Coordinates of C-alpha atoms and ligand atoms in Angstrom, one line a residue:
M176 CA 0.0 0.0 0.0
L177 CA 1.3 3.4 -0.9
D178 CA 1.6 5.4 2.3
L179 CA 0.6 8.8 1.0
A180 CA -1.1 9.8 4.2
A181 CA 1.8 9.1 6.6
P182 CA 2.0 11.6 9.4
G183 CA 4.4 14.4 8.7
I184 CA 4.5 14.0 5.0
R185 CA 1.7 16.5 4.5
A186 CA 3.8 19.3 5.8
H187 CA 6.0 19.2 2.6
K188 CA 5.3 20.5 -0.8
P189 CA 4.3 17.9 -3.4
D190 CA 7.4 16.4 -4.8
K191 CA 8.0 14.3 -7.8
L192 CA 8.0 11.1 -5.8
R193 CA 4.6 11.8 -4.4
Q194 CA 3.2 12.9 -7.7
L195 CA 4.4 9.6 -9.1
G196 CA 2.6 7.9 -6.2
I197 CA -0.6 9.6 -7.3
M198 CA 0.0 8.5 -10.9
S199 CA 0.4 5.0 -9.7
L200 CA -2.8 5.2 -7.7
N201 CA -4.6 6.4 -10.8
G202 CA -3.1 3.5 -12.8
M203 CA -4.1 0.9 -10.1
F204 CA -7.6 2.1 -9.7
D205 CA -8.3 3.4 -13.2
E206 CA -10.8 0.6 -13.9
M207 CA -12.4 0.6 -10.5
D208 CA -16.0 1.9 -10.2
G209 CA -16.9 5.0 -8.1
V210 CA -17.9 3.2 -4.9
G211 CA -14.6 1.2 -5.1
V212 CA -12.6 4.4 -5.5
L213 CA -14.4 5.9 -2.6
R214 CA -14.0 2.8 -0.4
Q215 CA -10.3 2.7 -1.2
A216 CA -9.9 6.4 -0.2
V217 CA -12.0 6.1 3.0
T218 CA -10.8 2.7 4.3
E219 CA -7.3 2.3 3.0
L220 CA -5.7 5.5 1.8
L221 CA -7.0 8.0 4.3
P222 CA -8.8 6.3 7.1
G223 CA -10.3 8.8 9.4
D224 CA -8.6 11.6 7.5
V225 CA -10.9 12.4 4.6
A226 CA -14.0 14.5 4.2
I227 CA -16.6 15.1 1.5
V228 CA -17.6 18.4 0.2
S229 CA -21.1 18.4 -1.4
S230 CA -23.0 21.2 -3.0
F231 CA -26.3 19.2 -2.6
G232 CA -26.8 20.2 -6.2
A233 CA -28.4 18.4 -9.2
D234 CA -26.1 15.3 -9.1
S235 CA -25.1 15.3 -5.5
S236 CA -27.3 12.4 -4.6
V237 CA -25.1 9.9 -6.5
L238 CA -21.9 10.6 -4.5
L239 CA -23.8 10.9 -1.2
H240 CA -25.5 7.6 -1.9
M241 CA -22.0 6.1 -2.4
V242 CA -20.9 7.7 0.9
S243 CA -23.9 6.2 2.7
E244 CA -22.9 2.7 1.3
V245 CA -19.3 3.1 2.6
D246 CA -19.7 5.0 5.9
K247 CA -22.8 7.0 6.9
D248 CA -20.8 8.8 9.6
L249 CA -18.3 10.4 7.3
P250 CA -18.1 14.1 7.6
V251 CA -20.0 15.8 4.7
Y252 CA -19.4 19.5 4.4
F253 CA -22.0 21.7 2.8
L254 CA -21.0 25.3 2.0
E255 CA -23.9 27.3 3.3
T256 CA -23.0 30.5 1.4
G257 CA -26.2 32.2 2.5
K258 CA -27.1 32.5 -1.2
H259 CA -28.7 29.1 -1.9
F260 CA -32.1 28.5 -3.4
P261 CA -34.6 27.5 -0.6
E262 CA -35.1 24.3 -2.6
T263 CA -31.4 23.4 -2.1
L264 CA -31.8 23.8 1.7
E265 CA -34.8 21.5 1.6
Y266 CA -32.9 19.0 -0.5
V267 CA -30.1 18.9 2.2
E268 CA -32.7 17.7 4.7
T269 CA -34.3 15.3 2.2
L270 CA -31.0 13.6 1.4
K271 CA -29.9 13.4 5.0
Q272 CA -33.0 11.5 5.9
R273 CA -33.2 9.4 2.8
L274 CA -29.6 8.3 3.0
G275 CA -29.2 8.2 6.8
L276 CA -26.2 10.5 6.7
T277 CA -25.4 11.4 10.3
N278 CA -22.6 13.9 9.9
V279 CA -23.6 16.7 7.5
I280 CA -22.0 20.0 8.6
A281 CA -22.8 23.4 7.2
L282 CA -19.9 25.8 6.7
H283 CA -20.8 29.5 6.9
P284 CA -18.7 32.4 5.8
D285 CA -17.1 34.6 8.4
A286 CA -19.7 37.1 9.6
K287 CA -17.0 39.8 9.8
D288 CA -15.9 39.2 6.2
I289 CA -19.5 39.6 5.1
E290 CA -20.0 42.7 7.0
R291 CA -16.8 44.2 5.7
F292 CA -16.8 43.1 2.1
D293 CA -20.4 42.4 1.2
P294 CA -22.6 44.4 3.6
K295 CA -25.3 44.7 0.9
G296 CA -25.2 41.1 -0.1
N297 CA -24.6 42.0 -3.8
L298 CA -20.9 41.2 -4.2
W299 CA -21.9 38.3 -6.5
E300 CA -23.0 41.0 -9.0
T301 CA -20.0 43.2 -9.0
D302 CA -17.2 40.8 -8.1
P303 CA -18.2 37.1 -8.1
D304 CA -14.6 35.9 -7.6
S305 CA -14.3 37.7 -4.4
C306 CA -17.8 36.7 -3.4
C307 CA -16.9 33.0 -3.9
H308 CA -13.7 33.6 -2.1
I309 CA -15.3 34.8 1.1
R310 CA -18.4 32.6 1.0
K311 CA -16.7 29.3 -0.2
T312 CA -13.0 29.2 -0.5
E313 CA -12.1 30.7 2.9
P314 CA -14.6 28.7 5.0
L315 CA -13.6 25.5 3.2
E316 CA -9.8 26.1 3.4
A317 CA -10.0 26.4 7.1
T318 CA -11.8 23.1 7.3
V319 CA -9.8 21.2 4.7
K320 CA -6.6 21.8 6.7
G321 CA -7.8 19.3 9.2
F322 CA -7.9 16.5 6.7
G323 CA -5.4 14.7 4.5
G324 CA -7.8 14.5 1.7
W325 CA -11.2 15.3 0.5
I326 CA -13.7 13.9 -1.9
T327 CA -15.4 15.8 -4.6
G328 CA -18.3 15.0 -7.0
R329 CA -16.6 16.5 -10.1
K330 CA -17.0 14.7 -13.4
R331 CA -15.1 14.8 -16.7
F332 CA -18.1 15.5 -18.8
Q333 CA -19.1 18.6 -17.0
T334 CA -16.8 21.1 -18.7
S335 CA -13.9 20.9 -21.1
E336 CA -11.7 22.1 -18.3
R337 CA -12.5 18.9 -16.4
G338 CA -12.1 16.7 -19.4
V339 CA -9.0 14.9 -18.1
L340 CA -10.0 14.7 -14.5
P341 CA -8.4 11.6 -12.8
H342 CA -9.6 9.7 -9.8
F343 CA -6.8 10.9 -7.5
E344 CA -5.1 14.3 -7.5
L345 CA -2.3 15.8 -5.4
T346 CA -3.0 19.4 -4.4
S347 CA -0.3 22.0 -4.0
D348 CA -0.6 21.8 -0.2
D349 CA 0.1 18.1 -0.3
R350 CA -3.4 16.8 0.2
I351 CA -5.2 14.2 -1.9
K352 CA -8.4 15.0 -3.8
V353 CA -10.5 12.0 -4.7
N354 CA -13.0 12.2 -7.6
P355 CA -15.0 8.9 -7.5
L356 CA -17.3 10.2 -10.3
A357 CA -14.6 11.4 -12.6
Y358 CA -15.5 8.9 -15.3
F359 CA -19.2 9.1 -14.9
S360 CA -21.2 10.3 -18.0
D361 CA -24.4 12.1 -17.9
A362 CA -26.2 8.8 -18.7
D363 CA -24.3 7.0 -15.9
I364 CA -25.6 9.6 -13.4
T365 CA -29.2 9.1 -14.6
T366 CA -28.9 5.3 -14.6
Y367 CA -27.5 5.4 -11.0
K368 CA -30.2 7.7 -9.7
L369 CA -32.9 5.4 -11.2
K370 CA -31.3 2.2 -10.0
Y371 CA -31.3 3.4 -6.4
G372 CA -34.5 5.5 -6.6
L373 CA -32.7 8.7 -5.5
P374 CA -34.7 11.9 -5.1
E375 CA -34.0 14.6 -7.6
H376 CA -33.2 18.2 -6.6
P377 CA -36.5 20.0 -6.8
L378 CA -35.1 22.4 -9.5
Y379 CA -33.7 19.8 -11.8
S380 CA -37.0 19.2 -13.6
R381 CA -37.2 22.9 -14.2
G382 CA -34.1 22.9 -16.3
Y383 CA -31.4 23.6 -13.8
K384 CA -28.7 21.0 -14.6
S385 CA -26.0 22.3 -12.4
I386 CA -27.1 24.1 -9.2
G387 CA -25.1 26.5 -7.1
C388 CA -26.1 29.8 -5.4
A389 CA -29.3 31.2 -6.6
P390 CA -28.0 34.5 -8.0
C391 CA -25.4 32.7 -10.1
T392 CA -27.4 29.8 -11.5
S393 CA -29.7 29.8 -14.5
V394 CA -31.6 27.3 -16.5
V395 CA -29.7 25.4 -19.2
A396 CA -31.0 24.9 -22.7
E397 CA -31.1 21.5 -24.3
G398 CA -27.7 20.5 -25.7
E399 CA -25.8 23.2 -23.7
D400 CA -22.9 22.4 -21.4
P401 CA -24.6 21.5 -18.1
R402 CA -22.6 24.1 -16.3
A403 CA -23.4 26.8 -18.8
G404 CA -26.0 28.1 -16.4
R405 CA -23.5 28.9 -13.8
W406 CA -22.2 32.5 -13.8
R407 CA -23.9 32.9 -17.2
G408 CA -22.3 35.7 -19.3
L409 CA -19.2 35.8 -17.2
N410 CA -15.8 34.3 -18.0
K411 CA -16.1 32.1 -14.8
K412 CA -16.7 28.4 -14.6
E413 CA -15.4 27.5 -11.2
C414 CA -15.8 29.0 -7.8
G415 CA -12.1 28.8 -6.9
I416 CA -12.3 25.8 -4.5
H417 CA -11.3 23.4 -7.3
F418 CA -8.4 25.5 -8.6
D419 CA -5.9 23.4 -6.9
F420 CA -4.8 20.4 -8.9
N421 CA -1.6 18.7 -9.8
G422 CA -1.5 20.8 -13.0
A423 CA -3.5 18.4 -15.1
I424 CA -6.9 19.9 -15.1
A425 CA -7.1 23.6 -14.5
K426 CA -5.0 26.5 -13.5
P427 CA -3.4 25.5 -10.2
M428 CA -3.5 28.0 -7.4
A429 CA 0.1 28.9 -7.7
E430 CA 2.2 29.2 -4.5
Q431 CA 2.9 32.9 -5.3
E432 CA -0.8 33.6 -5.2
L433 CA -0.8 32.7 -1.5
N434 CA 1.4 35.7 -0.8
L435 CA -0.5 37.6 1.9
W436 CA 0.7 36.8 5.4
K437 CA -2.1 37.4 7.8
D438 CA -3.1 35.9 11.1
G439 CA -0.2 33.6 11.1
K440 CA -0.6 32.0 7.7
F441 CA -0.3 32.7 4.0
I442 CA -3.6 33.3 2.2
A443 CA -4.8 34.2 -1.2
D444 CA -4.9 38.0 -1.5
P445 CA -8.3 39.3 -2.5
F446 CA -6.8 42.6 -3.6
H447 CA -5.3 43.3 -7.1
P448 CA -2.5 45.8 -7.7
W449 CA -3.5 49.3 -9.0
V450 CA -2.7 49.6 -12.7
E451 CA -2.2 53.0 -14.4
G452 CA -5.4 53.8 -16.2
D453 CA -7.7 52.1 -13.6
D454 CA -10.9 54.0 -12.9
P455 CA -11.1 54.9 -9.2
A456 CA -14.9 55.1 -9.6
S457 CA -15.3 51.5 -10.4
V458 CA -12.2 49.5 -9.3
R459 CA -12.7 46.9 -6.6
Y460 CA -10.3 45.2 -4.2
T461 CA -7.7 47.6 -5.4
H462 CA -5.5 49.9 -3.3
I463 CA -6.0 53.3 -4.8
P464 CA -2.9 55.5 -4.6
L465 CA -3.4 58.4 -2.2
P466 CA -2.7 61.2 -4.8
V467 CA -5.4 59.5 -7.1
F468 CA -7.8 59.5 -4.2
L469 CA -7.2 63.2 -3.5
E470 CA -7.9 64.0 -7.2
R471 CA -11.0 61.8 -7.5
R472 CA -12.2 61.8 -3.9
D473 CA -15.9 62.1 -4.8
A474 CA -15.7 59.2 -7.3
V475 CA -14.0 56.9 -4.8
L476 CA -16.4 57.7 -2.1
A477 CA -19.3 56.9 -4.5
N478 CA -17.6 53.7 -5.6
P479 CA -19.8 50.9 -4.2
H480 CA -17.0 48.2 -4.1
P481 CA -14.5 47.4 -1.4
V482 CA -11.4 49.4 -2.1
G483 CA -8.1 50.1 -0.2
L484 CA -5.7 53.0 0.0
L485 CA -2.1 52.9 -1.1
V486 CA 0.3 55.1 0.9
S487 CA 3.7 55.7 -0.6
P488 CA 6.7 57.6 0.8
G489 CA 6.1 61.3 0.6
D490 CA 2.3 61.0 0.7
N491 CA 0.7 63.1 3.4
V492 CA -1.7 60.9 5.3
E493 CA -3.1 63.8 7.2
L494 CA -4.9 64.9 4.1
V495 CA -7.1 61.7 4.2
K496 CA -7.5 61.2 7.9
G497 CA -11.2 61.9 7.8
D498 CA -11.8 59.4 5.0
L499 CA -9.8 56.4 6.3
D500 CA -12.9 54.4 7.4
R501 CA -13.9 54.3 3.7
F502 CA -11.1 51.8 3.0
S503 CA -11.2 48.1 3.7
S504 CA -7.4 48.0 3.8
I505 CA -4.5 50.4 3.8
A506 CA -1.3 49.4 2.1
I507 CA 1.9 51.1 3.2
N508 CA 4.4 50.9 0.4
F509 CA 8.1 50.2 1.1
P510 CA 9.7 50.6 -2.3
A511 CA 13.2 50.2 -0.9
F512 CA 14.7 48.6 2.2
G513 CA 16.4 51.9 3.3
D514 CA 13.2 54.0 3.1
G515 CA 11.6 54.1 6.6
R516 CA 8.9 56.7 5.9
G517 CA 6.2 54.0 5.8
Y518 CA 6.7 53.3 9.5
S519 CA 5.7 56.9 10.4
S520 CA 2.7 56.8 8.1
A521 CA 1.5 53.5 9.7
R522 CA 1.8 54.9 13.2
L523 CA -0.1 58.0 12.3
I524 CA -2.9 56.0 10.7
V525 CA -3.2 53.6 13.6
E526 CA -2.2 55.5 16.6
R527 CA -3.2 59.0 15.9
Y528 CA -6.1 58.6 13.5
G529 CA -7.4 55.4 15.1
Y530 CA -7.9 53.4 11.9
K531 CA -9.1 49.9 12.9
G532 CA -9.0 48.0 9.6
E533 CA -6.2 46.0 7.9
V534 CA -2.9 47.9 7.5
R535 CA -0.5 45.9 5.3
A536 CA 3.0 46.3 4.2
V537 CA 3.7 46.0 0.5
G538 CA 6.8 46.4 -1.7
D539 CA 10.2 45.5 -0.3
V540 CA 9.0 43.5 2.7
L541 CA 11.9 41.7 4.3
H542 CA 12.3 39.4 7.2
D543 CA 14.3 41.9 9.4
Q544 CA 11.6 44.6 9.0
V545 CA 8.5 42.6 9.8
S546 CA 8.9 42.8 13.6
H547 CA 9.2 46.6 13.5
M548 CA 6.3 46.8 11.0
R549 CA 4.1 45.0 13.4
R550 CA 5.2 47.3 16.2
C551 CA 4.0 50.2 14.0
G552 CA 0.5 48.7 13.6
M553 CA 0.9 46.7 10.4
T554 CA -1.0 43.4 10.6
A555 CA -0.6 41.9 7.1
F556 CA 2.4 41.6 4.8
V557 CA 2.6 41.0 1.0
V558 CA 5.7 38.8 0.8
K559 CA 7.6 38.2 -2.5
H560 CA 11.0 37.5 -0.9
E561 CA 11.4 33.8 -0.6
P562 CA 13.7 33.8 2.5
T563 CA 11.2 36.0 4.3
R564 CA 8.4 33.7 3.3
K565 CA 10.3 30.8 4.8
A566 CA 11.1 32.7 8.0
L567 CA 7.4 33.5 8.5
E568 CA 6.3 29.9 7.8
D569 CA 9.0 28.6 10.1
G570 CA 8.2 31.1 12.9
K571 CA 11.7 32.4 12.7
L572 CA 11.3 36.1 12.8
A573 CA 13.8 38.5 14.2
T574 CA 12.3 40.1 17.3
V575 CA 13.1 43.4 19.0
D576 CA 13.2 43.3 22.8
I577 CA 15.1 46.5 23.5
F578 CA 13.5 49.7 22.1
Y579 CA 15.7 52.6 21.4
Q580 CA 12.7 54.4 20.0
P581 CA 9.6 52.9 21.6
V582 CA 6.3 53.1 19.7
G583 CA 2.7 53.2 20.9
L584 CA 1.8 53.5 24.5
T585 CA 2.9 50.1 25.8
E586 CA 6.6 49.8 24.9
I587 CA 9.0 50.7 27.7
P588 CA 12.1 52.4 26.5
L589 CA 15.4 50.9 27.6
G590 CA 19.1 51.8 27.3
T591 CA 19.9 55.4 26.7
R592 CA 16.6 56.8 27.8
P593 CA 16.0 55.8 31.4
F594 CA 13.9 58.9 32.1
L595 CA 11.4 57.8 29.5
R596 CA 11.3 54.3 31.0
R597 CA 10.6 55.7 34.4
A598 CA 7.8 57.9 32.9
V599 CA 6.1 54.9 31.3
E600 CA 6.6 52.6 34.3
N601 CA 5.0 55.3 36.5
A602 CA 2.2 56.1 34.2
Ligands
LIG820 S1 -21.7 31.3 -6.6 FE1 -22.4 33.5 -6.7 S2 -23.5 34.0 -4.8 FE2 -22.4 32.0 -4.5 S3 -20.5 32.6 -3.6 FE3 -20.1 32.5 -5.8 S4 -20.5 34.6 -6.6 FE4 -21.3 34.5 -4.5

């Protein structure tokens, strides 16, 4: 047996040997039917270390029926985005009861993210990628970390992008994705449902062939790609949670895309860089340079999307102090290691003007600076420098214990300024 799930191995990036292991698995179980692949994953490959993610959509009953055949207590995660059709929520209950599933768990988006990025609930309309990110990707990522693998209901026939989907995939964070239905055709799904008398999703008979969130799902015409009704009219076919393959299927979520260090981990950054010519009235998830904001203040304030502010050396933050709450994030630009003006800007923003949102460092962010950046109020770091990435991942940051120039109200000055230390100690 290939020991792909051995403890400790998961901490490493996928290497060639493990990718070869996955290829061998695919070779060994290529001919196996869906239940066999699922049983293999659940009982042999990843016992107690695998979860299922189900959309409870049009075809979900097939995979969930297989799960009920193998182990009714397996964790089944349902992304409760808050945007589902009421019929989907009913269907969750119907399938739970019909199949005897005992461990269906709803994953909700973080309420603070919703309040901050989608207070009106219409982000799907203006920025569906970000909407999927906060409603699906982030809640799922946090959960998936607890498992060595997860099982999906994806099938080759669904889109051309999924046309070479294998049974087993190795993700870039060294987990295994299992796709028991990879080789199922549309006809196989229908036959399976009939064979086991599985209940249909209530919307299926009304022309919904692939069912996700209500605002992003429409009826599919005869002969159309079954997923054509998802995000119709947009160049979007996936919600992002499946963008993490071994390179064979779709665009992998590249390591460098997880370049925002926040709350002790690297995450995908929802913000895009400002590009010359961008319109401050309509950009979203972009840090608008401070001089552009001053020039187009009214347009930015009327912009309905989440936006940030980019502060570069020489920018006068006092000019925007009354507008800071408009921004979801403030980026302090450090264009060169030797330029420390960003520290003062951050302190003004946080300490003097009381800004409570994300303050991030961008530009030349290096290992040695991070500790001081934190002291000045920065809570997130866009990291491009590989040794800095490694130091953060390994928890090996340089720390500062003796402050020649204390910041904030809590640091006690040492060394050459004992009179200041006494003042703080006595305060
Ligand atoms: S499918 Fe639509 S509503 Fe659902 S999370 Fe994605 S963009 Fe938002």
